[in-house]
């Protein structure tokens, strides 16, 4: 049956969009977009005026336009937003390539906003359809909605691809053995007699039970709690458990932050004895730690007959300051031999430096004080001959050097408190009796004359706070030196201090005479003191065996020197550096750079990071407002970016070296800091303490009393408190010390213990603590800011095994043989106050199953 055709309906205009208030979700998105646009436009305009990228101000304008189009219910809004996201992706790739964390920080907020714009409610509004439950908007996935979806899928795909690659990794394999294992300075293969196992500081255990094939079977063998944790009244913020244990015979020896010495059964972890030195209270401490003890086997010959008398005296203060008031009498300190069990029978000795300025000798068998040491007291009083006595302001945080004849003692002085501090003098004592043999004053490095009555050592001279090394065959002890306070202003330093500050120095072990100096920083204004124990190793260079010294530095250099002369084995060149110091100061025109360097690329706007584009924008603005012209930019009153910061690429943990393969396992870290000089009106006003006024007897750090400037120091962080520079912040790296090549380098560590929620993302976090290499081809490290002991394949750097620690592991693991014949790996886990890692009191041993 034919049908009657009907007329086409007349064309009707589209109905007007319903008021925005009827679409509450659309209203929310519009308000959110407008706020984001306002923040980006305002912040972007500020950044543009400072000379930064125009991206943020353009982004603010684009998002503001999208918000306006949404108010008008224009479908073009999705087209514009899709174009904006695509432009952001392309810009991000141009700035950071396939670096996932950089891409995520630039696009995460915009990706989420894009998903909101794809919601059906927004589509209905843009298509002018009334909301109907259970229906699909007529707009569908056509037009702008489909374009935006496609761009978001593309962004997600690029993000997934970037997650699968590591643009920061260097792949390779370290060379195999190049020689035979030398005798370990008389240390049995299954023992650990010094901080670095031997005086050479290699942190190498010649044990091969644990291998890359079986390390995954390691299990906890025993767990000991010291009972000593930070948080007591009078503790400084930097109270830390950094001990490297010693293993002698069947005994394991440790010291705790509050200076207890504990002996354990090395196989079972059972406590054998404990010694409390009863240190004085009311100490002016900047740090409270004990990095380790020292052991003397008692097999050496008698000490040299020529000995300088331990007589107080006074020399001119370092840096041209007026002579300090003499301290003719050392302060009264507890006497170990009176306060604790003592003995005259000490065929071997342990040496414990204390926070109140003593070195105590103990019998390793019982923990009794060795009465014949120190003239019947069992101790040396390190305040003898010292200027500016303030208990806690000077002591040995690191273990002393115990050789067969001489005990070499350095110490730390307060950083950035005043120009009137104790001396950085390094002294040699008779290892048996504690009699003073010599004293080397860094403010007068060539003058070894004994002090005269009424004199003291030079005030505020460069000090040796870190760990020394020794080559007894060459008769030399090697000192990593700091610089005189204050760290960031050096206008009054004299020529002799300038010569040895921030240097590695070799002294004759028998006399303390200066043999050679190698300066790692000229006129140091960045607290780039030499932080690490020098590592001594013989290298096969061009067919000849060279007795070398490897010195890591905070600024990222690995200097390889001939330890006989201090001359570079691998080239060192002088490079021009930024100029223009603060009033009354100067800058060195050049600084030394080693052929083996972990100096990072200079920071730029593209290097800035944050959890979102907003705090990344804040970091870009902060970077532009700071003075920064690369490494060695001088401190300033407007504020200077210091990168690497004084946390260091390397710090006191140093490196581990395999002397047979002649390779190093290293742990470079990268964090930027800021320093700002604050003019001082007088010598007493607190300028930088703010609300954090020192309590009890603790010192007022960074005030620099007596100098023209105080200094504000801080980590370079975003408004959210996370680093402004993009990750990775920490690596492990393998170095061929013969060729000078960095063979492999990988991100290391997660943010599990740094983020508000335990995220296991391997971003690469800094570490503070030393590594260990074993002959079996496995390296160990516990110092990362997440709480793990990890094992690595030394060949390639691959992580082979990890075990969760109960607290921060900012210490150095060791390895030894137990009584049962098994190879043990032992580490302390007690946290670090300044880093904020969890406090604890654990010493944990691991071994393969029986």
Short mmCIF file of N, CA and C in Angstrom, two decimals, residues 243-365:
data_model
loop_
_atom_site.label_atom_id
_atom_site.label_comp_id
_atom_site.label_asym_id
_atom_site.label_seq_id
_atom_site.Cartn_x
_atom_site.Cartn_y
_atom_site.Cartn_z
N UNK A 243 77.87 3.19 63.46
CA UNK A 243 79.03 2.36 63.79
C UNK A 243 79.34 1.33 62.71
N UNK A 244 80.63 1.17 62.44
CA UNK A 244 81.15 0.03 61.71
C UNK A 244 81.77 -0.91 62.74
N UNK A 245 81.23 -2.10 62.95
CA UNK A 245 81.78 -2.99 63.98
C UNK A 245 83.19 -3.45 63.63
N UNK A 246 83.91 -3.91 64.66
CA UNK A 246 85.17 -4.62 64.48
C UNK A 246 84.95 -6.08 64.84
N UNK A 247 85.65 -6.96 64.15
CA UNK A 247 85.59 -8.38 64.47
C UNK A 247 87.01 -8.88 64.68
N UNK A 248 87.30 -9.30 65.91
CA UNK A 248 88.63 -9.78 66.29
C UNK A 248 88.45 -11.10 67.02
N UNK A 249 89.05 -12.16 66.50
CA UNK A 249 88.83 -13.47 67.10
C UNK A 249 87.37 -13.83 67.01
N UNK A 250 86.80 -14.21 68.14
CA UNK A 250 85.37 -14.54 68.17
C UNK A 250 84.52 -13.37 68.66
N UNK A 251 85.15 -12.20 68.84
CA UNK A 251 84.44 -11.05 69.40
C UNK A 251 84.06 -10.06 68.30
N UNK A 252 82.89 -9.45 68.48
CA UNK A 252 82.44 -8.33 67.66
C UNK A 252 82.34 -7.13 68.59
N UNK A 253 82.93 -6.00 68.20
CA UNK A 253 82.96 -4.81 69.05
C UNK A 253 82.20 -3.68 68.38
N UNK A 254 81.30 -3.05 69.12
CA UNK A 254 80.54 -1.90 68.61
C UNK A 254 80.55 -0.81 69.66
N UNK A 255 80.27 0.42 69.21
CA UNK A 255 80.00 1.52 70.13
C UNK A 255 78.67 2.14 69.73
N UNK A 256 78.02 2.76 70.68
CA UNK A 256 76.67 3.29 70.48
C UNK A 256 76.70 4.81 70.47
N UNK A 257 75.60 5.45 70.04
CA UNK A 257 75.60 6.92 70.01
C UNK A 257 75.95 7.56 71.34
N UNK A 258 75.52 6.98 72.43
CA UNK A 258 75.80 7.54 73.75
C UNK A 258 77.06 6.93 74.37
N UNK A 259 77.92 6.40 73.48
CA UNK A 259 79.31 6.08 73.81
C UNK A 259 79.52 4.80 74.61
N UNK A 260 78.54 3.95 74.70
CA UNK A 260 78.78 2.64 75.30
C UNK A 260 79.58 1.77 74.33
N UNK A 261 80.46 0.95 74.88
CA UNK A 261 81.20 -0.03 74.09
C UNK A 261 80.65 -1.41 74.47
N UNK A 262 80.31 -2.21 73.45
CA UNK A 262 79.69 -3.51 73.70
C UNK A 262 80.46 -4.57 72.92
N UNK A 263 80.75 -5.68 73.58
CA UNK A 263 81.37 -6.83 72.93
C UNK A 263 80.32 -7.93 72.79
N UNK A 264 80.23 -8.50 71.58
CA UNK A 264 79.28 -9.57 71.30
C UNK A 264 80.03 -10.81 70.84
N UNK A 265 79.41 -11.95 71.02
CA UNK A 265 79.89 -13.16 70.38
C UNK A 265 79.57 -13.03 68.89
N UNK A 266 80.59 -13.09 68.04
CA UNK A 266 80.40 -12.81 66.62
C UNK A 266 79.55 -13.85 65.93
N UNK A 267 79.42 -15.03 66.49
CA UNK A 267 78.66 -16.10 65.86
C UNK A 267 77.21 -16.13 66.33
N UNK A 268 76.98 -15.80 67.60
CA UNK A 268 75.63 -15.91 68.16
C UNK A 268 74.97 -14.57 68.43
N UNK A 269 75.76 -13.48 68.52
CA UNK A 269 75.20 -12.19 68.87
C UNK A 269 74.97 -12.00 70.35
N UNK A 270 75.44 -12.92 71.18
CA UNK A 270 75.26 -12.80 72.62
C UNK A 270 76.18 -11.72 73.18
N UNK A 271 75.64 -10.90 74.09
CA UNK A 271 76.46 -9.86 74.72
C UNK A 271 77.45 -10.49 75.69
N UNK A 272 78.73 -10.07 75.57
CA UNK A 272 79.79 -10.59 76.42
C UNK A 272 80.17 -9.60 77.51
N UNK A 273 80.30 -8.35 77.17
CA UNK A 273 80.55 -7.31 78.17
C UNK A 273 80.15 -5.95 77.62
N UNK A 274 80.04 -4.98 78.52
CA UNK A 274 79.63 -3.62 78.14
C UNK A 274 80.40 -2.63 79.01
N UNK A 275 80.84 -1.54 78.36
CA UNK A 275 81.56 -0.50 79.07
C UNK A 275 80.87 0.84 78.86
N UNK A 276 80.64 1.57 79.96
CA UNK A 276 80.04 2.89 79.92
C UNK A 276 81.09 3.90 80.37
N UNK A 277 81.53 4.83 79.50
CA UNK A 277 82.57 5.78 79.89
C UNK A 277 82.08 6.90 80.79
N UNK A 278 80.77 6.96 81.04
CA UNK A 278 80.20 7.98 81.92
C UNK A 278 80.62 9.38 81.48
N UNK A 279 80.27 9.72 80.25
CA UNK A 279 80.66 11.01 79.71
C UNK A 279 79.95 12.13 80.46
N UNK A 280 80.58 13.29 80.44
CA UNK A 280 80.04 14.46 81.12
C UNK A 280 78.72 14.88 80.50
N UNK A 281 77.83 15.42 81.28
CA UNK A 281 76.59 15.99 80.77
C UNK A 281 76.82 17.46 80.42
N UNK A 282 75.83 18.07 79.81
CA UNK A 282 75.93 19.48 79.48
C UNK A 282 76.93 19.78 78.38
N UNK A 283 77.00 18.91 77.37
CA UNK A 283 77.97 19.09 76.30
C UNK A 283 77.39 19.94 75.17
N UNK A 284 78.24 20.78 74.57
CA UNK A 284 77.84 21.63 73.44
C UNK A 284 78.00 20.84 72.16
N UNK A 285 77.13 19.90 71.92
CA UNK A 285 77.31 18.95 70.82
C UNK A 285 76.58 19.40 69.56
N UNK A 286 77.27 19.33 68.44
CA UNK A 286 76.63 19.45 67.14
C UNK A 286 76.25 18.08 66.61
N UNK A 287 77.09 17.09 66.89
CA UNK A 287 76.86 15.70 66.50
C UNK A 287 77.02 14.83 67.74
N UNK A 288 76.29 13.75 67.79
CA UNK A 288 76.52 12.74 68.81
C UNK A 288 76.50 11.39 68.10
N UNK A 289 77.69 10.85 67.92
CA UNK A 289 77.80 9.59 67.21
C UNK A 289 79.10 8.92 67.59
N UNK A 290 79.22 7.67 67.23
CA UNK A 290 80.49 6.96 67.31
C UNK A 290 80.55 6.08 66.07
N UNK A 291 81.45 6.44 65.14
CA UNK A 291 81.52 5.67 63.89
C UNK A 291 82.29 4.37 64.06
N UNK A 292 83.00 4.24 65.16
CA UNK A 292 83.68 2.98 65.35
C UNK A 292 84.81 3.06 66.36
N UNK A 293 85.36 1.90 66.66
CA UNK A 293 86.46 1.73 67.59
C UNK A 293 87.74 1.44 66.81
N UNK A 294 88.86 1.41 67.52
CA UNK A 294 90.15 1.07 66.91
C UNK A 294 90.78 -0.05 67.73
N UNK A 295 91.53 -0.89 67.04
CA UNK A 295 92.10 -2.07 67.68
C UNK A 295 93.61 -2.09 67.46
N UNK A 296 94.35 -2.38 68.54
CA UNK A 296 95.79 -2.60 68.48
C UNK A 296 96.07 -4.02 68.94
N UNK A 297 96.79 -4.76 68.11
CA UNK A 297 96.98 -6.18 68.38
C UNK A 297 98.05 -6.47 69.42
N UNK A 298 98.84 -5.46 69.77
CA UNK A 298 99.87 -5.67 70.78
C UNK A 298 101.12 -6.33 70.24
N UNK A 299 101.29 -6.40 68.93
CA UNK A 299 102.44 -7.09 68.35
C UNK A 299 103.53 -6.15 67.87
N UNK A 300 103.37 -4.84 68.09
CA UNK A 300 104.33 -3.88 67.57
C UNK A 300 105.54 -3.71 68.46
N UNK A 301 106.56 -3.04 67.91
CA UNK A 301 107.75 -2.71 68.68
C UNK A 301 107.47 -1.50 69.54
N UNK A 302 108.45 -1.14 70.34
CA UNK A 302 108.27 0.01 71.22
C UNK A 302 108.17 1.28 70.40
N UNK A 303 107.58 2.30 70.98
CA UNK A 303 107.37 3.56 70.28
C UNK A 303 108.68 4.29 70.10
N UNK A 304 108.75 5.24 69.17
CA UNK A 304 109.96 6.03 68.99
C UNK A 304 110.36 6.73 70.28
N UNK A 305 111.68 6.87 70.49
CA UNK A 305 112.15 7.48 71.73
C UNK A 305 111.94 8.98 71.74
N UNK A 306 112.05 9.62 70.56
CA UNK A 306 111.86 11.07 70.52
C UNK A 306 110.39 11.37 70.64
N UNK A 307 110.02 12.11 71.65
CA UNK A 307 108.62 12.41 71.89
C UNK A 307 108.48 13.84 72.35
N UNK A 308 107.57 14.57 71.72
CA UNK A 308 107.32 15.93 72.16
C UNK A 308 106.54 15.91 73.46
N UNK A 309 106.89 16.73 74.41
CA UNK A 309 106.16 16.76 75.67
C UNK A 309 104.75 17.26 75.48
N UNK A 310 103.84 16.67 76.25
CA UNK A 310 102.44 17.09 76.19
C UNK A 310 102.29 18.34 77.05
N UNK A 311 102.80 19.45 76.56
CA UNK A 311 102.81 20.69 77.31
C UNK A 311 101.89 21.68 76.64
N UNK A 312 100.99 22.34 77.38
CA UNK A 312 100.13 23.32 76.73
C UNK A 312 100.96 24.44 76.11
N UNK A 313 100.41 25.06 75.07
CA UNK A 313 101.09 26.17 74.44
C UNK A 313 100.13 26.94 73.58
N UNK A 314 100.57 28.07 73.05
CA UNK A 314 99.69 28.89 72.25
C UNK A 314 100.40 29.36 71.00
N UNK A 315 99.77 29.10 69.86
CA UNK A 315 100.25 29.62 68.60
C UNK A 315 99.19 30.57 68.05
N UNK A 316 99.54 31.38 67.09
CA UNK A 316 98.54 32.29 66.52
C UNK A 316 97.34 31.53 65.98
N UNK A 317 96.18 32.11 66.12
CA UNK A 317 94.96 31.46 65.64
C UNK A 317 94.94 31.40 64.13
N UNK A 318 94.23 30.40 63.61
CA UNK A 318 94.15 30.24 62.15
C UNK A 318 93.38 31.39 61.55
N UNK A 319 93.78 31.75 60.35
CA UNK A 319 93.03 32.75 59.60
C UNK A 319 93.28 34.16 60.06
N UNK A 320 94.29 34.43 60.91
CA UNK A 320 94.61 35.78 61.28
C UNK A 320 93.84 36.30 62.47
N UNK A 321 93.05 35.46 63.15
CA UNK A 321 92.33 35.89 64.33
C UNK A 321 93.29 36.17 65.48
N UNK A 322 92.85 36.97 66.42
CA UNK A 322 93.67 37.22 67.60
C UNK A 322 93.87 35.93 68.36
N UNK A 323 95.03 35.75 69.03
CA UNK A 323 95.27 34.52 69.77
C UNK A 323 94.16 34.24 70.77
N UNK A 324 93.77 32.99 70.84
CA UNK A 324 92.71 32.60 71.77
C UNK A 324 93.26 32.60 73.19
N UNK A 325 92.36 32.74 74.14
CA UNK A 325 92.76 32.68 75.54
C UNK A 325 93.32 31.30 75.84
N UNK A 326 94.48 31.21 76.46
CA UNK A 326 95.11 29.91 76.70
C UNK A 326 94.33 29.08 77.69
N UNK A 327 94.36 27.78 77.46
CA UNK A 327 93.78 26.83 78.40
C UNK A 327 94.95 26.10 79.04
N UNK A 328 95.47 26.64 80.14
CA UNK A 328 96.68 26.08 80.73
C UNK A 328 96.41 24.75 81.38
N UNK A 329 95.20 24.53 81.82
CA UNK A 329 94.85 23.27 82.45
C UNK A 329 93.67 22.66 81.70
N UNK A 330 93.80 21.39 81.38
CA UNK A 330 92.69 20.71 80.73
C UNK A 330 91.53 20.60 81.71
N UNK A 331 90.30 20.61 81.22
CA UNK A 331 89.15 20.51 82.11
C UNK A 331 89.11 19.17 82.82
N UNK A 332 88.50 19.18 84.00
CA UNK A 332 88.34 17.93 84.73
C UNK A 332 87.34 17.04 84.00
N UNK A 333 87.73 15.82 83.76
CA UNK A 333 86.87 14.85 83.10
C UNK A 333 86.83 13.59 83.93
N UNK A 334 85.79 12.78 83.76
CA UNK A 334 85.78 11.49 84.45
C UNK A 334 87.04 10.70 84.13
N UNK A 335 87.56 9.98 85.10
CA UNK A 335 88.76 9.17 84.91
C UNK A 335 88.33 7.72 84.78
N UNK A 336 88.55 7.17 83.60
CA UNK A 336 88.04 5.83 83.31
C UNK A 336 88.57 4.79 84.28
N UNK A 337 89.85 4.88 84.62
CA UNK A 337 90.45 3.87 85.50
C UNK A 337 89.94 3.96 86.92
N UNK A 338 89.33 5.07 87.29
CA UNK A 338 88.76 5.21 88.63
C UNK A 338 87.29 4.84 88.68
N UNK A 339 86.59 5.09 87.57
CA UNK A 339 85.14 4.90 87.55
C UNK A 339 84.71 3.52 87.08
N UNK A 340 85.63 2.73 86.55
CA UNK A 340 85.29 1.44 85.96
C UNK A 340 86.35 0.41 86.33
N UNK A 341 86.04 -0.88 86.20
CA UNK A 341 87.06 -1.91 86.44
C UNK A 341 88.28 -1.66 85.56
N UNK A 342 89.46 -1.83 86.13
CA UNK A 342 90.70 -1.54 85.42
C UNK A 342 91.67 -2.70 85.59
N UNK A 343 92.65 -2.74 84.69
CA UNK A 343 93.65 -3.80 84.72
C UNK A 343 94.98 -3.27 84.23
N UNK A 344 96.07 -3.89 84.70
CA UNK A 344 97.41 -3.57 84.18
C UNK A 344 97.83 -4.54 83.08
N UNK A 345 97.01 -5.53 82.82
CA UNK A 345 97.36 -6.59 81.87
C UNK A 345 96.53 -6.41 80.60
N UNK A 346 97.08 -5.70 79.63
CA UNK A 346 96.39 -5.46 78.35
C UNK A 346 97.33 -5.81 77.21
N UNK A 347 97.42 -7.07 76.82
CA UNK A 347 98.29 -7.43 75.71
C UNK A 347 97.81 -6.87 74.37
N UNK A 348 96.55 -6.50 74.27
CA UNK A 348 95.99 -5.81 73.11
C UNK A 348 95.04 -4.75 73.66
N UNK A 349 94.66 -3.79 72.83
CA UNK A 349 93.80 -2.72 73.32
C UNK A 349 92.78 -2.29 72.27
N UNK A 350 91.61 -1.89 72.79
CA UNK A 350 90.60 -1.18 72.01
C UNK A 350 90.63 0.29 72.43
N UNK A 351 90.43 1.18 71.45
CA UNK A 351 90.44 2.61 71.75
C UNK A 351 89.08 3.21 71.41
N UNK A 352 88.52 3.91 72.39
CA UNK A 352 87.20 4.50 72.25
C UNK A 352 87.28 6.01 72.43
N UNK A 353 87.00 6.81 71.38
CA UNK A 353 86.91 8.26 71.57
C UNK A 353 85.55 8.64 72.15
N UNK A 354 85.54 9.60 73.06
CA UNK A 354 84.29 9.97 73.74
C UNK A 354 83.91 11.40 73.42
N UNK A 355 82.62 11.70 73.59
CA UNK A 355 82.08 13.01 73.23
C UNK A 355 82.56 14.12 74.15
N UNK A 356 83.11 13.79 75.30
CA UNK A 356 83.63 14.84 76.17
C UNK A 356 85.13 15.06 75.98
N UNK A 357 85.73 14.43 74.96
CA UNK A 357 87.09 14.76 74.58
C UNK A 357 88.15 13.86 75.18
N UNK A 358 87.90 12.56 75.22
CA UNK A 358 88.90 11.61 75.71
C UNK A 358 89.07 10.49 74.69
N UNK A 359 90.17 9.76 74.81
CA UNK A 359 90.35 8.47 74.15
C UNK A 359 90.67 7.47 75.24
N UNK A 360 89.82 6.44 75.38
CA UNK A 360 89.94 5.46 76.46
C UNK A 360 90.44 4.15 75.88
N UNK A 361 91.37 3.51 76.60
CA UNK A 361 91.91 2.21 76.18
C UNK A 361 91.27 1.10 77.00
N UNK A 362 90.78 0.07 76.32
CA UNK A 362 90.09 -1.04 76.97
C UNK A 362 90.75 -2.36 76.62
N UNK A 363 90.62 -3.31 77.54
CA UNK A 363 91.05 -4.68 77.30
C UNK A 363 89.97 -5.37 76.47
N UNK A 364 90.28 -5.82 75.25
CA UNK A 364 89.23 -6.43 74.41
C UNK A 364 88.62 -7.68 75.02
N UNK A 365 89.36 -8.36 75.93
CA UNK A 365 88.85 -9.60 76.49
C UNK A 365 87.73 -9.36 77.49
#
